[in-house]
Coordinates of C-alpha atoms in Angstrom, one line a residue:
M198 CA -8.3 -13.9 -17.8
K199 CA -5.7 -12.1 -15.7
K200 CA -6.2 -11.7 -12.0
R201 CA -7.0 -8.1 -10.8
V202 CA -4.3 -6.8 -8.5
L203 CA -4.2 -3.4 -6.8
F204 CA -0.8 -2.1 -5.8
I205 CA -1.1 0.7 -3.2
S206 CA 1.3 2.7 -1.1
S207 CA 2.0 6.1 0.2
T208 CA 4.6 8.3 -1.6
G209 CA 8.3 8.3 -1.0
G210 CA 10.2 5.2 0.1
H211 CA 7.0 3.1 0.4
L212 CA 6.2 3.8 -3.3
E213 CA 9.8 3.2 -4.3
E214 CA 9.6 -0.3 -2.7
L215 CA 6.2 -1.0 -4.3
L216 CA 7.6 -0.1 -7.7
Q217 CA 10.4 -2.7 -7.2
L218 CA 7.6 -5.2 -7.8
R219 CA 6.9 -3.8 -11.3
S220 CA 8.0 -7.0 -13.0
L221 CA 4.7 -8.4 -11.7
F222 CA 2.6 -5.8 -13.3
E223 CA 2.5 -7.4 -16.8
K224 CA 1.3 -10.7 -15.3
Y225 CA -1.9 -9.1 -13.9
D226 CA -4.7 -6.7 -14.7
Y227 CA -3.3 -4.1 -12.3
Q228 CA -3.9 -0.6 -10.9
I229 CA -1.5 1.5 -8.8
I230 CA -2.7 3.9 -6.2
T231 CA -0.5 6.4 -4.4
E232 CA -0.6 9.9 -3.1
K233 CA -0.7 12.8 -5.5
T234 CA 2.5 14.7 -5.5
K235 CA 4.5 16.5 -8.2
A236 CA 7.0 13.7 -8.2
N237 CA 4.3 11.0 -8.7
L238 CA 2.5 12.6 -11.6
S239 CA 5.1 11.1 -14.0
L240 CA 3.7 7.6 -13.1
Q241 CA 0.8 8.3 -15.4
G242 CA 3.2 8.4 -18.4
K243 CA 5.0 5.2 -17.3
Y244 CA 1.8 3.3 -16.6
P245 CA -0.9 4.9 -18.8
G246 CA -4.5 4.3 -17.5
K247 CA -3.1 2.3 -14.5
V248 CA -2.5 5.0 -11.9
N249 CA -4.9 6.7 -9.4
Y250 CA -4.2 9.2 -6.7
L251 CA -5.3 9.9 -3.2
T252 CA -4.8 13.1 -1.3
Y253 CA -1.3 13.6 0.1
G254 CA -1.3 13.6 3.8
T255 CA 1.3 13.7 6.5
Y256 CA 1.0 13.6 10.3
T257 CA 3.9 15.8 11.1
G258 CA 3.5 19.4 12.4
L259 CA 0.6 20.9 14.3
I260 CA -1.5 22.0 11.3
N261 CA -1.1 18.7 9.6
K262 CA -2.2 16.8 12.8
C263 CA -5.4 18.9 12.8
I264 CA -6.1 18.4 9.1
Y265 CA -5.0 14.8 8.8
P266 CA -8.2 13.1 10.2
F267 CA -10.2 14.9 7.5
K268 CA -7.7 13.8 4.8
L269 CA -7.8 10.2 6.1
L270 CA -11.6 10.2 6.0
W271 CA -11.6 11.6 2.4
N272 CA -9.0 9.1 1.3
T273 CA -11.0 6.3 2.9
L274 CA -14.0 7.3 0.9
R275 CA -12.0 7.6 -2.3
S276 CA -10.4 4.2 -1.6
F277 CA -13.8 2.7 -1.4
I278 CA -14.8 4.2 -4.7
Y279 CA -11.5 3.0 -6.4
Y280 CA -12.1 -0.4 -4.8
C281 CA -15.6 -0.7 -6.2
K282 CA -14.5 0.4 -9.7
F283 CA -11.6 -2.1 -10.0
K284 CA -12.8 -4.9 -7.7
P285 CA -9.3 -6.4 -7.1
Q286 CA -8.9 -10.0 -6.1
Y287 CA -5.6 -9.1 -4.5
I288 CA -4.2 -6.0 -2.8
V289 CA -0.4 -5.7 -2.5
S290 CA 0.9 -2.9 -0.3
T291 CA 4.2 -1.7 1.2
G292 CA 2.3 0.8 3.5
A293 CA 1.9 3.4 5.0
H294 CA -1.1 5.3 6.2
T295 CA -2.6 5.8 2.7
A296 CA -2.7 2.1 2.2
G297 CA -4.3 1.1 5.5
P298 CA -7.9 1.9 4.7
M299 CA -7.7 0.2 1.3
C300 CA -6.3 -3.0 2.9
L301 CA -9.2 -3.0 5.4
I302 CA -11.8 -2.3 2.7
G303 CA -10.4 -5.1 0.6
H304 CA -10.3 -7.5 3.6
L305 CA -13.9 -6.8 4.5
L306 CA -15.0 -7.2 0.8
G307 CA -13.2 -10.4 0.1
S308 CA -9.8 -9.5 -1.5
K309 CA -6.6 -11.2 -0.4
I310 CA -4.3 -8.9 1.3
I311 CA -0.5 -9.1 0.8
F312 CA 1.5 -6.6 2.9
V313 CA 5.2 -6.1 2.7
E314 CA 6.5 -4.4 5.9
T315 CA 8.8 -1.5 5.0
F316 CA 12.5 -2.0 4.5
A317 CA 13.1 1.0 6.8
N318 CA 12.0 -1.0 9.8
S319 CA 14.4 -3.6 11.0
H320 CA 13.6 -3.6 14.7
T321 CA 10.2 -1.8 15.1
R322 CA 6.7 -2.3 13.8
S323 CA 5.2 0.3 11.5
K324 CA 1.8 1.7 12.5
T325 CA 0.1 0.4 9.4
G326 CA 1.9 -2.9 9.5
S327 CA 0.8 -3.5 13.1
I328 CA -2.9 -3.0 12.0
V329 CA -2.8 -4.9 8.7
Y330 CA -0.8 -7.8 10.3
K331 CA -4.0 -8.8 12.2
F332 CA -5.9 -9.6 9.0
A333 CA -3.4 -9.9 6.1
D334 CA -3.5 -13.2 4.1
L335 CA 0.3 -12.9 3.6
F336 CA 2.5 -10.6 5.6
I337 CA 6.1 -10.3 4.4
V338 CA 9.1 -8.8 6.3
Q339 CA 12.3 -7.8 4.7
W340 CA 14.5 -8.3 7.7
E341 CA 14.8 -11.6 9.5
S342 CA 14.9 -9.8 12.8
M343 CA 11.3 -8.7 12.2
L344 CA 10.0 -12.2 12.6
E345 CA 10.3 -11.7 16.3
L346 CA 7.8 -8.9 16.1
Y347 CA 5.6 -10.6 13.5
P348 CA 5.8 -14.3 14.2
N349 CA 3.3 -15.3 11.6
A350 CA 5.0 -13.3 8.9
V351 CA 7.2 -14.7 6.0
Y352 CA 10.7 -13.5 5.6
G353 CA 11.1 -12.5 2.0
G354 CA 14.4 -10.7 2.0
W355 CA 15.0 -7.2 0.6
I356 CA 12.8 -5.9 -2.3
F357 CA 15.7 -3.8 -3.5

């Protein structure tokens, strides 16, 4: 029986990094979760029955800053539902905000958490990475310089 692995990230570069791990998909019973955008709808055709979406949310701009807490709460609830349906043994994430609640839910309910800090950060911590680092079972950085900020991390090199 294949292990159940949930791959989750927000849209954009984080998702692009996550999809670099697609060679792992066939080895596991997997699900992908990302934010619902026009660009991401094509994932359903590439990975039939394996993609779920959360509400797209950004924290930039005054209106978005006011709405974001509600979207975060909604996505946390939906993450819990997705988690209960799939019951992953492992959660693999490249961040960002969309992935944080799922990683915490998984940690609290017994899944192993594997977090890959974004390639975009070579000298600063990401917000989600800073939180997930505290409880991740495996925390991977893509830049050797990041080991100074995350001393218990593993340097994995670039995903790309």
